[in-house]
Tab-separated table of C-alpha atoms in Angstrom:
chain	number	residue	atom	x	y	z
A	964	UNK	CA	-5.599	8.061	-54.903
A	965	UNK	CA	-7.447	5.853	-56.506
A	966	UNK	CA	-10.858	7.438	-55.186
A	967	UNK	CA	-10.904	10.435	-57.470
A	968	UNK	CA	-10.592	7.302	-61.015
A	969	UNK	CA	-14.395	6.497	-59.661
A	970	UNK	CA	-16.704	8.381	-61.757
A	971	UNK	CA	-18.574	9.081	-58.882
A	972	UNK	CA	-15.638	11.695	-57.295
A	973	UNK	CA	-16.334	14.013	-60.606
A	974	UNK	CA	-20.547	13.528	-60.344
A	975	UNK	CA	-20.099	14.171	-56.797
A	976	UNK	CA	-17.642	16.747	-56.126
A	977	UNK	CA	-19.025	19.040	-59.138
A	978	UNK	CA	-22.859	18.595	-57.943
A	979	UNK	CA	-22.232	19.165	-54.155
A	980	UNK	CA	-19.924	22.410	-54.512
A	981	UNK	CA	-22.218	23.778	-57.516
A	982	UNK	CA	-25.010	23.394	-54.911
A	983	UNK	CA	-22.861	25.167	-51.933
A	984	UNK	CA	-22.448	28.121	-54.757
A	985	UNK	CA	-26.286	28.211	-55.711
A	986	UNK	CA	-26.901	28.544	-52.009
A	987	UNK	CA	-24.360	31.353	-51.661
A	988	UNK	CA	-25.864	32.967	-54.387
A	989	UNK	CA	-29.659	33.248	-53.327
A	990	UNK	CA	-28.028	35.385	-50.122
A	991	UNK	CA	-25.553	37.488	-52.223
A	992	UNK	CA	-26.275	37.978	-55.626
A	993	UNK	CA	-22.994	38.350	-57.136
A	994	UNK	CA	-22.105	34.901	-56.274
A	995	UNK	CA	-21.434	33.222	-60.061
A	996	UNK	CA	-21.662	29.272	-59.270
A	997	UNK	CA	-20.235	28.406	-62.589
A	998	UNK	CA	-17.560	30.096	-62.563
A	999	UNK	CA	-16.712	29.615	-58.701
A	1000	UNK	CA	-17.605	26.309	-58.685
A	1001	UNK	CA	-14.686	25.465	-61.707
A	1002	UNK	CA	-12.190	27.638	-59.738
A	1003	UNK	CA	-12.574	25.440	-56.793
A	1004	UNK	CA	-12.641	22.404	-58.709
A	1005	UNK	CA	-9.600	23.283	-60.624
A	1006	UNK	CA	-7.771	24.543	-57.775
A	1007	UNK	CA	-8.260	21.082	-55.606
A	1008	UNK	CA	-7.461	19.129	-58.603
A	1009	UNK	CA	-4.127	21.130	-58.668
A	1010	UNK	CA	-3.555	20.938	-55.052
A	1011	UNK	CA	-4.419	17.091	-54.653
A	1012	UNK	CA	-2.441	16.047	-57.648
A	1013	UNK	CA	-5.484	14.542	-59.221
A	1014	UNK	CA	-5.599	13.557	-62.956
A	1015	UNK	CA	-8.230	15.903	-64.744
A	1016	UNK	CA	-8.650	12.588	-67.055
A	1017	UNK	CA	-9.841	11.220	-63.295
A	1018	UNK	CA	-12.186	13.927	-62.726
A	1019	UNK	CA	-13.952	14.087	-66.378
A	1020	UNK	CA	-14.669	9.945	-65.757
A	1021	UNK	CA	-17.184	11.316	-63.668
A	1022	UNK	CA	-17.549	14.521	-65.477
A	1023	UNK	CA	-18.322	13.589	-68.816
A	1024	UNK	CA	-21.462	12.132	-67.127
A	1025	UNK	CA	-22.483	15.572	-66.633
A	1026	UNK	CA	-21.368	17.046	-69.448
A	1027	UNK	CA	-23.420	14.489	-71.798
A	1028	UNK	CA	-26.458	16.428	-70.099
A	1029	UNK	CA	-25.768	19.272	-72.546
A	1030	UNK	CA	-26.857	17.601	-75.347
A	1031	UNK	CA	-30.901	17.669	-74.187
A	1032	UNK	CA	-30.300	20.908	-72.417
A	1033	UNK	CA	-29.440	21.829	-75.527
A	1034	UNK	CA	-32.462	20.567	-77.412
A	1035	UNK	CA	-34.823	21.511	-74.550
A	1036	UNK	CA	-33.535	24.919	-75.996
A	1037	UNK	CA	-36.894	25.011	-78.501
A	1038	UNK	CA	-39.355	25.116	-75.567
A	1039	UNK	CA	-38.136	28.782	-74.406
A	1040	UNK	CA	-38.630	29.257	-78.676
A	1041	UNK	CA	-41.605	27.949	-78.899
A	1042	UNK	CA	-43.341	29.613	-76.268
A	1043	UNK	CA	-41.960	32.989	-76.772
A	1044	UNK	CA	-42.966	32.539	-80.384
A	1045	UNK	CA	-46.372	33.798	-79.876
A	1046	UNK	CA	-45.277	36.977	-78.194
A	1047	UNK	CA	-42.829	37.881	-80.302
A	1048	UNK	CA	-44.869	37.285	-83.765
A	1049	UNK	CA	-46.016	40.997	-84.010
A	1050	UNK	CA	-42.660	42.317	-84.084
A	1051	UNK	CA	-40.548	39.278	-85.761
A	1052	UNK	CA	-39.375	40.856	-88.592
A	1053	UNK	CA	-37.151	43.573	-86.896
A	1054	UNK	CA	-36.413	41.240	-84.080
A	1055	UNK	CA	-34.757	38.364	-86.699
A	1056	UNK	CA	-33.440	40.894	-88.871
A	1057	UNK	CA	-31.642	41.862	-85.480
A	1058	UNK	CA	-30.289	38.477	-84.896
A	1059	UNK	CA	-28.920	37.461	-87.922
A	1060	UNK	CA	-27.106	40.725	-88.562
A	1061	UNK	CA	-25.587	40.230	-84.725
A	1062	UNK	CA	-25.222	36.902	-84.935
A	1063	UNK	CA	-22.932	37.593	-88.302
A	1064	UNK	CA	-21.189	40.614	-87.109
A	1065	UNK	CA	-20.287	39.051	-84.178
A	1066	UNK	CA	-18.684	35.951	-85.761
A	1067	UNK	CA	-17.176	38.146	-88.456
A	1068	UNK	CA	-15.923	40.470	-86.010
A	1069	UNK	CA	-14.090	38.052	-83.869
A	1070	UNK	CA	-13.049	36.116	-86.880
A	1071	UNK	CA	-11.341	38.887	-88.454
A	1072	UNK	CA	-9.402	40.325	-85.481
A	1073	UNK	CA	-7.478	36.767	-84.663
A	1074	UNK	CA	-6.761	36.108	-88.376
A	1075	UNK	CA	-5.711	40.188	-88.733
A	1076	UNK	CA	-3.314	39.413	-85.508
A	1077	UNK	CA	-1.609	36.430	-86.941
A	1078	UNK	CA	-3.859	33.692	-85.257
A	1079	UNK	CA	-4.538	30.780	-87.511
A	1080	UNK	CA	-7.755	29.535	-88.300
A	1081	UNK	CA	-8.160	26.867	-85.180
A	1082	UNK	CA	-7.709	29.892	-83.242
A	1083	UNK	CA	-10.472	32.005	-84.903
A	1084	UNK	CA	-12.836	29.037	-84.536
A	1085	UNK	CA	-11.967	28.837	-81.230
A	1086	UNK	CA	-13.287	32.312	-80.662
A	1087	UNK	CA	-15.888	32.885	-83.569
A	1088	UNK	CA	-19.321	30.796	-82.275
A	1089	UNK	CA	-18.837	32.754	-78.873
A	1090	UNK	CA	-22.091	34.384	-79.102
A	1091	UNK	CA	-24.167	31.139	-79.310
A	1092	UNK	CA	-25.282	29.533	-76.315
A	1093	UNK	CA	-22.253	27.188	-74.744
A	1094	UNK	CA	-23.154	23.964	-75.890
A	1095	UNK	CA	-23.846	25.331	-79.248
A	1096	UNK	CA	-20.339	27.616	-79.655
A	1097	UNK	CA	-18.649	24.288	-78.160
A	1098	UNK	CA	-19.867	22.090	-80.892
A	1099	UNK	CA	-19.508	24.485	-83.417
A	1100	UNK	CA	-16.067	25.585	-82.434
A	1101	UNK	CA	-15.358	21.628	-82.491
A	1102	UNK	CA	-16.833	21.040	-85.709
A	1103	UNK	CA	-14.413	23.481	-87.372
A	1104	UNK	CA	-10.991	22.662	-85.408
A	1105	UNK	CA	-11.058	25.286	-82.771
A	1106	UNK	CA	-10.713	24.594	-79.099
A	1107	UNK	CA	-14.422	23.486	-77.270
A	1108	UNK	CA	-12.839	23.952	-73.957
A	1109	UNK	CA	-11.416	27.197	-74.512
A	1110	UNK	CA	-14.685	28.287	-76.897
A	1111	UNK	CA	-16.646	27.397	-73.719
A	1112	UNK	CA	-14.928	29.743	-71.512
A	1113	UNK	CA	-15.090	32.579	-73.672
A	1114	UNK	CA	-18.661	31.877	-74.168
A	1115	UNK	CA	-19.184	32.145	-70.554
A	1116	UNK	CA	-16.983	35.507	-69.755
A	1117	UNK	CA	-18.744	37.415	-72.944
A	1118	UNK	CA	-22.049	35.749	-71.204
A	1119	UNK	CA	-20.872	37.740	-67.799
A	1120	UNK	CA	-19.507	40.520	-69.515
A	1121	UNK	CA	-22.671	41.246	-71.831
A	1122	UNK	CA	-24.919	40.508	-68.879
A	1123	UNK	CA	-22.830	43.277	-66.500
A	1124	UNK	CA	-22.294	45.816	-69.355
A	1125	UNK	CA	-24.686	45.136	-71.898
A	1126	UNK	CA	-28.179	46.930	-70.782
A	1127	UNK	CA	-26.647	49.892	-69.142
A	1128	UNK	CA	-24.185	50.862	-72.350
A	1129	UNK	CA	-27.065	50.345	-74.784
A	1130	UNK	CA	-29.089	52.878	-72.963
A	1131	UNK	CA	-26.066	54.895	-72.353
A	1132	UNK	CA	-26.148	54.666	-76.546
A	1133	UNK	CA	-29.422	55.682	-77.126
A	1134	UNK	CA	-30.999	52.142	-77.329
A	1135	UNK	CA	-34.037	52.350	-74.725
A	1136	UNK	CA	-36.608	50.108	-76.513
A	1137	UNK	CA	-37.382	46.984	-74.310
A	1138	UNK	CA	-37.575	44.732	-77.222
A	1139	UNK	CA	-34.336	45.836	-78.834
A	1140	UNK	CA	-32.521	45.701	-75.625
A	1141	UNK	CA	-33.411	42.143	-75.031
A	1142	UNK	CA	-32.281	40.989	-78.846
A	1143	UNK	CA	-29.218	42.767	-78.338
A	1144	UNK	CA	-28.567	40.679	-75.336
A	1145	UNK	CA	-29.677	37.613	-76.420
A	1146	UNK	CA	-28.103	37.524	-79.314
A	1147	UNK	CA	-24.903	38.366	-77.591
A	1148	UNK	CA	-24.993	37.308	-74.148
A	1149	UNK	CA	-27.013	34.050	-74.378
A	1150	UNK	CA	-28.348	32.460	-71.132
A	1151	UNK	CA	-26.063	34.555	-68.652
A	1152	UNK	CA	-27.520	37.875	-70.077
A	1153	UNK	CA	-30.910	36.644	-70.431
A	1154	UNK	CA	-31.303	35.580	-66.927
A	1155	UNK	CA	-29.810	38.979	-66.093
A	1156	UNK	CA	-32.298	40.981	-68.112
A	1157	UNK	CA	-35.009	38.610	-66.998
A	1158	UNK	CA	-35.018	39.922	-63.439
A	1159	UNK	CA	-35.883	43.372	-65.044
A	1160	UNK	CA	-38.524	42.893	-67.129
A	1161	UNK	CA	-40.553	39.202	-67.983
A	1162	UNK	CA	-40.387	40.963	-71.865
A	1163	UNK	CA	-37.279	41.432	-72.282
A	1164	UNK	CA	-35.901	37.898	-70.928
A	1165	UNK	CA	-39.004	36.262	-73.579
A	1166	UNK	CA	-37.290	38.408	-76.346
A	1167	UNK	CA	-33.626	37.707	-74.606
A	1168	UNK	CA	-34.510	33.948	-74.407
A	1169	UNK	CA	-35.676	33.672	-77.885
A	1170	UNK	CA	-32.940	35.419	-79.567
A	1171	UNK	CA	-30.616	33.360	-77.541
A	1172	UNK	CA	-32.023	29.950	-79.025
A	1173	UNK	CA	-32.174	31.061	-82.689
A	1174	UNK	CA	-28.499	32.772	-82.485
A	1175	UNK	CA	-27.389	29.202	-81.457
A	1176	UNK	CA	-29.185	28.033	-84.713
A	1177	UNK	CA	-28.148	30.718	-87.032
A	1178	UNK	CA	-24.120	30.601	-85.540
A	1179	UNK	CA	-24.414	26.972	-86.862
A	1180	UNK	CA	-26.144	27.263	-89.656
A	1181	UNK	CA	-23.837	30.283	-90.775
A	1182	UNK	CA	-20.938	28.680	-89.683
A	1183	UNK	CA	-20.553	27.043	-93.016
A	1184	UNK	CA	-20.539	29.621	-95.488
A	1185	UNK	CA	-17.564	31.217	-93.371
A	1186	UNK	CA	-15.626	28.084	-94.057
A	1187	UNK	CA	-15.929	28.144	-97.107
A	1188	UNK	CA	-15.145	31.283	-97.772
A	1189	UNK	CA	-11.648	31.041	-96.064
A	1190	UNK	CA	-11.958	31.052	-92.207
B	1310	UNK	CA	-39.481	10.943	-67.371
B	1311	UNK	CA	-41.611	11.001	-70.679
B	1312	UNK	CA	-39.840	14.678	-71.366
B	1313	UNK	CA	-36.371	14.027	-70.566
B	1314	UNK	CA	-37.092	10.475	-73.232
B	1315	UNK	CA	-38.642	13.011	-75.757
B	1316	UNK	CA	-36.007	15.574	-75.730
B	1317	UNK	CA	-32.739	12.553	-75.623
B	1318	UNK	CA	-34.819	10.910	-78.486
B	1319	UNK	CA	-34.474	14.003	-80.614
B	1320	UNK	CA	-30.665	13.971	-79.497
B	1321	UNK	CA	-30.365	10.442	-81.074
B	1322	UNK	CA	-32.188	11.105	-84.297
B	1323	UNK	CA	-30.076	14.670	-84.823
B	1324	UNK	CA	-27.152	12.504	-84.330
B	1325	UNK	CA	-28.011	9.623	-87.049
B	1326	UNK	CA	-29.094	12.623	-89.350
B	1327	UNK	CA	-25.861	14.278	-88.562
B	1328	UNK	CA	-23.649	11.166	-89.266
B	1329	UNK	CA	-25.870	9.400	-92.181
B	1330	UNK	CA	-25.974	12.539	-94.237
B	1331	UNK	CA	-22.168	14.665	-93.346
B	1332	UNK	CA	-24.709	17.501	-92.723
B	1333	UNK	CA	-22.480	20.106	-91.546
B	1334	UNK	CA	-24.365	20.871	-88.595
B	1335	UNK	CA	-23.587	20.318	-84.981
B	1336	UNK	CA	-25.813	16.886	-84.318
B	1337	UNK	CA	-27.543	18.538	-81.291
B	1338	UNK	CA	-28.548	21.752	-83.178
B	1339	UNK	CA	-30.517	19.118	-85.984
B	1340	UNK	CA	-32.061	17.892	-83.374
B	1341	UNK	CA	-32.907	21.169	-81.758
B	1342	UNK	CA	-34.534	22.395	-84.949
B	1343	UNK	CA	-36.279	19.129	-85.369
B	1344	UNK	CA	-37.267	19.712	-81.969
B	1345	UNK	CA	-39.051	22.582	-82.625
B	1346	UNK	CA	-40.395	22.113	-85.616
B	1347	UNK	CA	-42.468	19.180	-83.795
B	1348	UNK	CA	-43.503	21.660	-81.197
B	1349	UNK	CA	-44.921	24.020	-83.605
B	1350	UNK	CA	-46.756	20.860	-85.686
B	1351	UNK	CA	-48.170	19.686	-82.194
B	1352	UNK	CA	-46.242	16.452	-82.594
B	1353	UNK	CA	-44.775	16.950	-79.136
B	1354	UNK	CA	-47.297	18.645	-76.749
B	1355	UNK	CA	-45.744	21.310	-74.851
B	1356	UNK	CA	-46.335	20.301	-71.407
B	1357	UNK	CA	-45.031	16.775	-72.005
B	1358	UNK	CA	-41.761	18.328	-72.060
B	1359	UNK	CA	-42.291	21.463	-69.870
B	1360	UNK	CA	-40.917	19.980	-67.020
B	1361	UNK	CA	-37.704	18.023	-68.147
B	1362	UNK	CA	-36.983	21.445	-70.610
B	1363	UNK	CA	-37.070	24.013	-67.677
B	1364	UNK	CA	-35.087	21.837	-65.087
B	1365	UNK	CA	-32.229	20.996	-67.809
B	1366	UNK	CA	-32.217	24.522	-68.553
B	1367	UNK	CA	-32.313	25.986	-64.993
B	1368	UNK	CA	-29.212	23.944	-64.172
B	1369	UNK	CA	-27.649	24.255	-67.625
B	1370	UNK	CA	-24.694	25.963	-65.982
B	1371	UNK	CA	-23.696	22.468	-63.910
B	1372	UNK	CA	-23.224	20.379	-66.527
B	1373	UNK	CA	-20.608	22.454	-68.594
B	1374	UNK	CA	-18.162	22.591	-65.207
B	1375	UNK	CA	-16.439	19.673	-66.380
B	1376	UNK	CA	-15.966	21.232	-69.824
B	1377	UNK	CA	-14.749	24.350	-68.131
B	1378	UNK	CA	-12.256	22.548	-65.836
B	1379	UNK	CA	-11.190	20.733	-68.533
B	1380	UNK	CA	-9.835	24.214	-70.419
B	1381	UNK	CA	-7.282	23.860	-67.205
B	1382	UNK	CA	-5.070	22.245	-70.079
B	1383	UNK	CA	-5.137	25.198	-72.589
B	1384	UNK	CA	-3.927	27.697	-69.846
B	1385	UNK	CA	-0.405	27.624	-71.082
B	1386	UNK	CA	-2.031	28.508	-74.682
B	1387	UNK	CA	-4.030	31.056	-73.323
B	1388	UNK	CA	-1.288	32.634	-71.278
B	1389	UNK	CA	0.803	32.926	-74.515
B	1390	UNK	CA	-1.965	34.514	-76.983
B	1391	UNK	CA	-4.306	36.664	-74.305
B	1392	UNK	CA	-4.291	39.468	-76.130
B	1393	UNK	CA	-5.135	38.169	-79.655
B	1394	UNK	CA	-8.115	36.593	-77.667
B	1395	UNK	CA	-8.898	39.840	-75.489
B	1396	UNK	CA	-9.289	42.171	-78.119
B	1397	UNK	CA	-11.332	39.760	-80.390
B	1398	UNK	CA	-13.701	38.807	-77.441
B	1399	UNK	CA	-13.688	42.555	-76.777
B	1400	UNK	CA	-14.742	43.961	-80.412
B	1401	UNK	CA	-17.127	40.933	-81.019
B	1402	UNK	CA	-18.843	41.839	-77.960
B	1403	UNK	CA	-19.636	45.306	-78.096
B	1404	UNK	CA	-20.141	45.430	-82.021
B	1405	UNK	CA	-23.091	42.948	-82.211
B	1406	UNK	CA	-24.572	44.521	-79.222
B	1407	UNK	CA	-24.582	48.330	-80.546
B	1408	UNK	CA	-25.843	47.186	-84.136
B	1409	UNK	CA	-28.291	44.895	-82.882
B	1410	UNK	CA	-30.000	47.167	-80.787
B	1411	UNK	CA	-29.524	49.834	-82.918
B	1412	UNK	CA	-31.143	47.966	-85.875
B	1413	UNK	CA	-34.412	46.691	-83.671
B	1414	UNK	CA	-34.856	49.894	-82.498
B	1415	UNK	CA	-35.054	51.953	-85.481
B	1416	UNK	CA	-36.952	49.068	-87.362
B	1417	UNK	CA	-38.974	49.120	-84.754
B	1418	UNK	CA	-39.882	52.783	-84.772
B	1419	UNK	CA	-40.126	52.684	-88.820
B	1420	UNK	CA	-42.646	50.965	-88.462
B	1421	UNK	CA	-44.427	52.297	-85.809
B	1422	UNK	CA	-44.005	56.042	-87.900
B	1423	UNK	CA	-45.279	53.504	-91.348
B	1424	UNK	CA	-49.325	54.094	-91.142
B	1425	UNK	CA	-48.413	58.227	-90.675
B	1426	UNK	CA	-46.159	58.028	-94.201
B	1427	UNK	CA	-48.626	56.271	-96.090
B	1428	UNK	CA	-51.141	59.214	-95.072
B	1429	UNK	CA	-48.567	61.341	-96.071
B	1430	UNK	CA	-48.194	59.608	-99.076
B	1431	UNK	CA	-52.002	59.481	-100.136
B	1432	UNK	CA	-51.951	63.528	-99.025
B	1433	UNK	CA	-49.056	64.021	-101.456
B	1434	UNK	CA	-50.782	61.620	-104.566
């Protein structure tokens, strides 16, 4: 099996079933590449007997990728910026405030449960976008791997839940309903709210890219103060 | 090509900042806020990196399968503390969500109710 040790098995395996998914998913919308496209990759590694250190040869080619993704992350700021200038100071008052109860939130519950601190790291930059929370979570001992997965099912879960329980609560207002998702649901609830309203995925997309900034930035201070 | 050289340069120099100065700061996240403090100072025009910006983040979701398959290890982990992890993803969740839209809204309609106080206010003086 020596096949699978070339990095291009990983490149080639992940691009050509993400593809098959995309394609699913433009004729049934509740196709999910990412997550589909893992599942099957997982499964056949399991199956075949292949060495995941085999697979990420090829794979950490396409991981390294998230590192401009993650910088090409200002352009959706910058652009938005303009928009959103009228209303910015309820809309960043908004973030940081979710952006901190979020991390304190999770935080909290693992350590109250007995977790130790790897494992509230591992949970605590979940609201940041994924290659943000990974490197964060990372930076402070937790899991990236794991922090990436819960990343993307609060992503899904925010993007299914989020819009119709805010309105259930009261929360109509376009603007707020986008920097509630953003701020919560990064990319996967942004491109969600996005197909409702052009607003409310600018507002979405922009709250996503600061909480990534301001889940770093206050990652810090919550280290030092005992998490 | 230009873009994609633009936005891996700013990659490089978050990660020298990141490793010359200890900064606790993911490396990519410096160079994000570099980044964007060029776009705003016209350093980098916009549509040099348009292109590069909106494909990377179209297909964002591709490049962390690896990262995700990888997790395959920490199943065991997971298996054993579920719940610790299922109630905090739960809480931190919902919380932010409620507060944050909560908080924009009524901000929002303070101070769209502001110019009728300040009558109020000059009425009342």
């Amino acid at each position: 099996m020596s096949i699978a040790a070339d990095p291009l098995f990983g490149i080639a395996v992940t691009v050509i079933v993400y593809a098959a998914f995309l394609w699913l998913q433009s004729r049934r919308t509740w196709v999910q590449p990412l997550l589909m496209t893992s599942a099957v990759i997982m499964i056949m590694l399991v199956v075949l007997r292949i060495p995941v250190e085999d697979y990420q040869k090829g794979g950490s080619w396409l991981s390294f990728l998230l590192g401009p993704a993650t910088i090409a992350l200002g352009v959706p700021i910058y652009k938005n910026a303009e928009q959103i200038r009228r209303s910015w100071k309820p809309i960043l008052s908004g973030i940081t405030v979710g952006a901190l109860c979020g991390m304190l939130s999770a935080g909290l519950i693992v350590l109250c449960m007995g977790g130790a601190a790897g494992m509230a790291w591992t949970i605590m930059p979940k609201s940041a976008t994924t290659p943000i929370s990974m490197e964060v979570s990372r930076l402070y001992g937790g899991y990236p791997e794991l922090t990436a997965v819960l990343t993307v099912l609060t992503g899904l879960a925010g993007s299914l839940i989020g819009a119709p329980l805010l309105r259930l609560c009261g929360v109509r207002d376009e603007t707020a309903i986008g920097v509630a998702i953003g701020t919560t649901s990064h990319g996967i609830g942004t491109a969600r709210v996005l197909r409702d309203s052009e607003w409310m995925g600018a507002v979405s997309g922009f709250s996503m890219g600061l909480t990534g900034i301001f889940v770093s930035v206050l990652a810090f201070p919550l280290h030092l103060l005992g998490f | 090509m230009m873009g994609f050289a633009i936005l891996v340069l700013f990659q490089l120099v978050g990660w020298l900042i990141q490793h010359l100065t200890g900064l606790p700061l993911p490396a990519n996240v410096i160079g994000l806020m570099l980044f964007i403090l060029a776009l705003f100072l016209k350093w980098v025009p916009l549509q040099q990196v348009e292109g590069a910006a909106s494909f990377l983040l179209k297909y964002m979701s591709l490049f962390f399968v690896p990262v995700i398959v990888g997790s395959l290890a920490f199943f065991p982990y997971l298996r054993e503390h579920w719940a610790v992890f299922a109630s905090s993803g739960v809480v931190s969740l919902l919380l932010p969500l409620l507060v944050t839209g909560w908080l924009v809204q009524s901000r929002l309609q303070a101070r769209r109710n502001r110019p009728r106080e300040e009558d109020a206010h000059v009425h009342r003086g």
